[in-house]
Amino acid sequence: MKIQEVIALVKRTKDLVENQELAEHIKVKGPADYVTQVDIGIQNFLKEELSRLAPQIQFLGEETGLQELTGDSFWILDPIDGTTNLIHGYLHSTVSLGLCQQGEIVMGIVYDPFREEVFWAEKGKGSFLNDKPIQVSKSASLSKTIIGVGTTPYQRELAEENFKCFHRVFMRCQDIRRTGSAAMELAYTACGRQGGYFEACLQPWDYAAGLLLVQEAGGLVTDFFGRPTDPRKAGSVVATNGLLHKELLELLKREPS
Ligand code: 2AM
Ligand code: CA
């Protein structure tokens, strides 16, 4: 199976992502947590097509939730990362697909149909945006870069601590940004549009693909405590160009309660 075949499949979701009528068919999963007919349509389409392309690989998708996976090899799909944006026609949503083998992401694709941008990476082979290689930014200081933040909208009890972190980071960097799609934040970190990104309590499908994009573009991904990210588990994510990592982690230290 070649990554270009998988990319071709992922790009076939464009019409579904851009179908605003389907995006308005919404089901509430939890606080600030929604699913639309677009999410479900894309997941069904890719699940079926991927099993045709590679029948031996298992499947984990956001809309089926975390489950016991017995095999060594499985896809991790977020059919729409940035569902709230999709519902509002905000045009910042991505399809995120990773391939996990023996606990490691070996292939990652983040597709933004609104800008026709496909970010992709294979383990050991670098990261690309469409047909061009990409690298993380070269900024060695927060003061010279943008930092993306994520608000963990479904766990409002973390808001006070999160927003204290945003304040600390904002005072040190050029500016902060918030796209509403974790996969897009990671892709933008991989191609150097921003020096880094962080968010508490993400799920594997939010960051599986983006994690590899950042690593293969020369960057670093850990949790808030600097520990390596396990793509099979939920947790916090800090992604940077590597040079900014220590400075950013320092600002994310939780204050003693
Ligand atoms: P989603 O659009 O696929 O739901 C926004 O801060 C980021 O958090 C988005 O990438 C969003 O992904 C993700 N997110 C939203 N609800 C979530 C949940 N219940 N668990 C984990 N991630 C979630
Ligand atoms: Ca989603």
JSON list of N, CA and C and ligand atoms in Angstrom, two decimals, residues 29 33-35 39 62-63 77-83 94 205-206, ligand 2:
[
{"chain": "A", "resi": 29, "resn": "LYS", "atom": "N", "xyz": [-23.09, 15.07, 21.62]},
{"chain": "A", "resi": 29, "resn": "LYS", "atom": "CA", "xyz": [-22.45, 13.93, 22.32]},
{"chain": "A", "resi": 29, "resn": "LYS", "atom": "C", "xyz": [-22.16, 14.27, 23.78]},
{"chain": "A", "resi": 33, "resn": "ASP", "atom": "N", "xyz": [-19.60, 19.16, 22.47]},
{"chain": "A", "resi": 33, "resn": "ASP", "atom": "CA", "xyz": [-19.10, 17.99, 21.75]},
{"chain": "A", "resi": 33, "resn": "ASP", "atom": "C", "xyz": [-20.22, 17.46, 20.85]},
{"chain": "A", "resi": 34, "resn": "TYR", "atom": "N", "xyz": [-20.02, 17.63, 19.55]},
{"chain": "A", "resi": 34, "resn": "TYR", "atom": "CA", "xyz": [-21.09, 17.34, 18.60]},
{"chain": "A", "resi": 34, "resn": "TYR", "atom": "C", "xyz": [-20.62, 16.37, 17.53]},
{"chain": "A", "resi": 35, "resn": "VAL", "atom": "N", "xyz": [-21.59, 15.73, 16.88]},
{"chain": "A", "resi": 35, "resn": "VAL", "atom": "CA", "xyz": [-21.27, 14.96, 15.68]},
{"chain": "A", "resi": 35, "resn": "VAL", "atom": "C", "xyz": [-22.30, 15.32, 14.63]},
{"chain": "A", "resi": 39, "resn": "ASP", "atom": "N", "xyz": [-19.46, 13.99, 9.67]},
{"chain": "A", "resi": 39, "resn": "ASP", "atom": "CA", "xyz": [-18.50, 13.14, 10.41]},
{"chain": "A", "resi": 39, "resn": "ASP", "atom": "C", "xyz": [-18.83, 11.67, 10.15]},
{"chain": "A", "resi": 62, "resn": "GLU", "atom": "N", "xyz": [-13.09, 8.19, 15.57]},
{"chain": "A", "resi": 62, "resn": "GLU", "atom": "CA", "xyz": [-13.68, 8.93, 16.69]},
{"chain": "A", "resi": 62, "resn": "GLU", "atom": "C", "xyz": [-15.13, 8.52, 16.90]},
{"chain": "A", "resi": 63, "resn": "GLU", "atom": "N", "xyz": [-15.86, 8.30, 15.81]},
{"chain": "A", "resi": 63, "resn": "GLU", "atom": "CA", "xyz": [-17.29, 8.06, 15.99]},
{"chain": "A", "resi": 63, "resn": "GLU", "atom": "C", "xyz": [-17.60, 6.61, 16.39]},
{"chain": "A", "resi": 77, "resn": "LEU", "atom": "N", "xyz": [-8.62, 7.39, 12.85]},
{"chain": "A", "resi": 77, "resn": "LEU", "atom": "CA", "xyz": [-9.27, 8.42, 12.02]},
{"chain": "A", "resi": 77, "resn": "LEU", "atom": "C", "xyz": [-10.07, 9.40, 12.85]},
{"chain": "A", "resi": 78, "resn": "ASP", "atom": "N", "xyz": [-9.86, 10.68, 12.59]},
{"chain": "A", "resi": 78, "resn": "ASP", "atom": "CA", "xyz": [-10.85, 11.69, 12.99]},
{"chain": "A", "resi": 78, "resn": "ASP", "atom": "C", "xyz": [-11.49, 12.16, 11.69]},
{"chain": "A", "resi": 79, "resn": "PRO", "atom": "N", "xyz": [-12.73, 11.75, 11.43]},
{"chain": "A", "resi": 79, "resn": "PRO", "atom": "CA", "xyz": [-13.35, 12.07, 10.14]},
{"chain": "A", "resi": 79, "resn": "PRO", "atom": "C", "xyz": [-13.47, 13.57, 9.92]},
{"chain": "A", "resi": 80, "resn": "ILE", "atom": "N", "xyz": [-13.81, 14.30, 11.00]},
{"chain": "A", "resi": 80, "resn": "ILE", "atom": "CA", "xyz": [-13.77, 15.77, 10.97]},
{"chain": "A", "resi": 80, "resn": "ILE", "atom": "C", "xyz": [-13.14, 16.23, 12.26]},
{"chain": "A", "resi": 81, "resn": "ASP", "atom": "N", "xyz": [-11.98, 16.88, 12.17]},
{"chain": "A", "resi": 81, "resn": "ASP", "atom": "CA", "xyz": [-11.39, 17.52, 13.33]},
{"chain": "A", "resi": 81, "resn": "ASP", "atom": "C", "xyz": [-11.70, 19.01, 13.19]},
{"chain": "A", "resi": 82, "resn": "GLY", "atom": "N", "xyz": [-12.48, 19.52, 14.13]},
{"chain": "A", "resi": 82, "resn": "GLY", "atom": "CA", "xyz": [-12.99, 20.89, 13.99]},
{"chain": "A", "resi": 82, "resn": "GLY", "atom": "C", "xyz": [-14.47, 20.83, 13.64]},
{"chain": "A", "resi": 83, "resn": "THR", "atom": "N", "xyz": [-15.21, 20.00, 14.37]},
{"chain": "A", "resi": 83, "resn": "THR", "atom": "CA", "xyz": [-16.65, 19.83, 14.09]},
{"chain": "A", "resi": 83, "resn": "THR", "atom": "C", "xyz": [-17.44, 21.10, 14.41]},
{"chain": "A", "resi": 94, "resn": "THR", "atom": "N", "xyz": [-10.50, 19.68, 9.33]},
{"chain": "A", "resi": 94, "resn": "THR", "atom": "CA", "xyz": [-9.61, 18.78, 8.61]},
{"chain": "A", "resi": 94, "resn": "THR", "atom": "C", "xyz": [-10.06, 17.33, 8.77]},
{"chain": "A", "resi": 205, "resn": "TRP", "atom": "N", "xyz": [-7.29, 10.30, 18.17]},
{"chain": "A", "resi": 205, "resn": "TRP", "atom": "CA", "xyz": [-7.66, 10.68, 16.80]},
{"chain": "A", "resi": 205, "resn": "TRP", "atom": "C", "xyz": [-7.43, 12.17, 16.53]},
{"chain": "A", "resi": 206, "resn": "ASP", "atom": "N", "xyz": [-7.37, 12.99, 17.60]},
{"chain": "A", "resi": 206, "resn": "ASP", "atom": "CA", "xyz": [-7.11, 14.42, 17.39]},
{"chain": "A", "resi": 206, "resn": "ASP", "atom": "C", "xyz": [-5.66, 14.65, 16.95]},
{"chain": "B", "resi": 2, "resn": "CA", "atom": "CA", "xyz": [-14.00, 14.76, 15.21]}
]
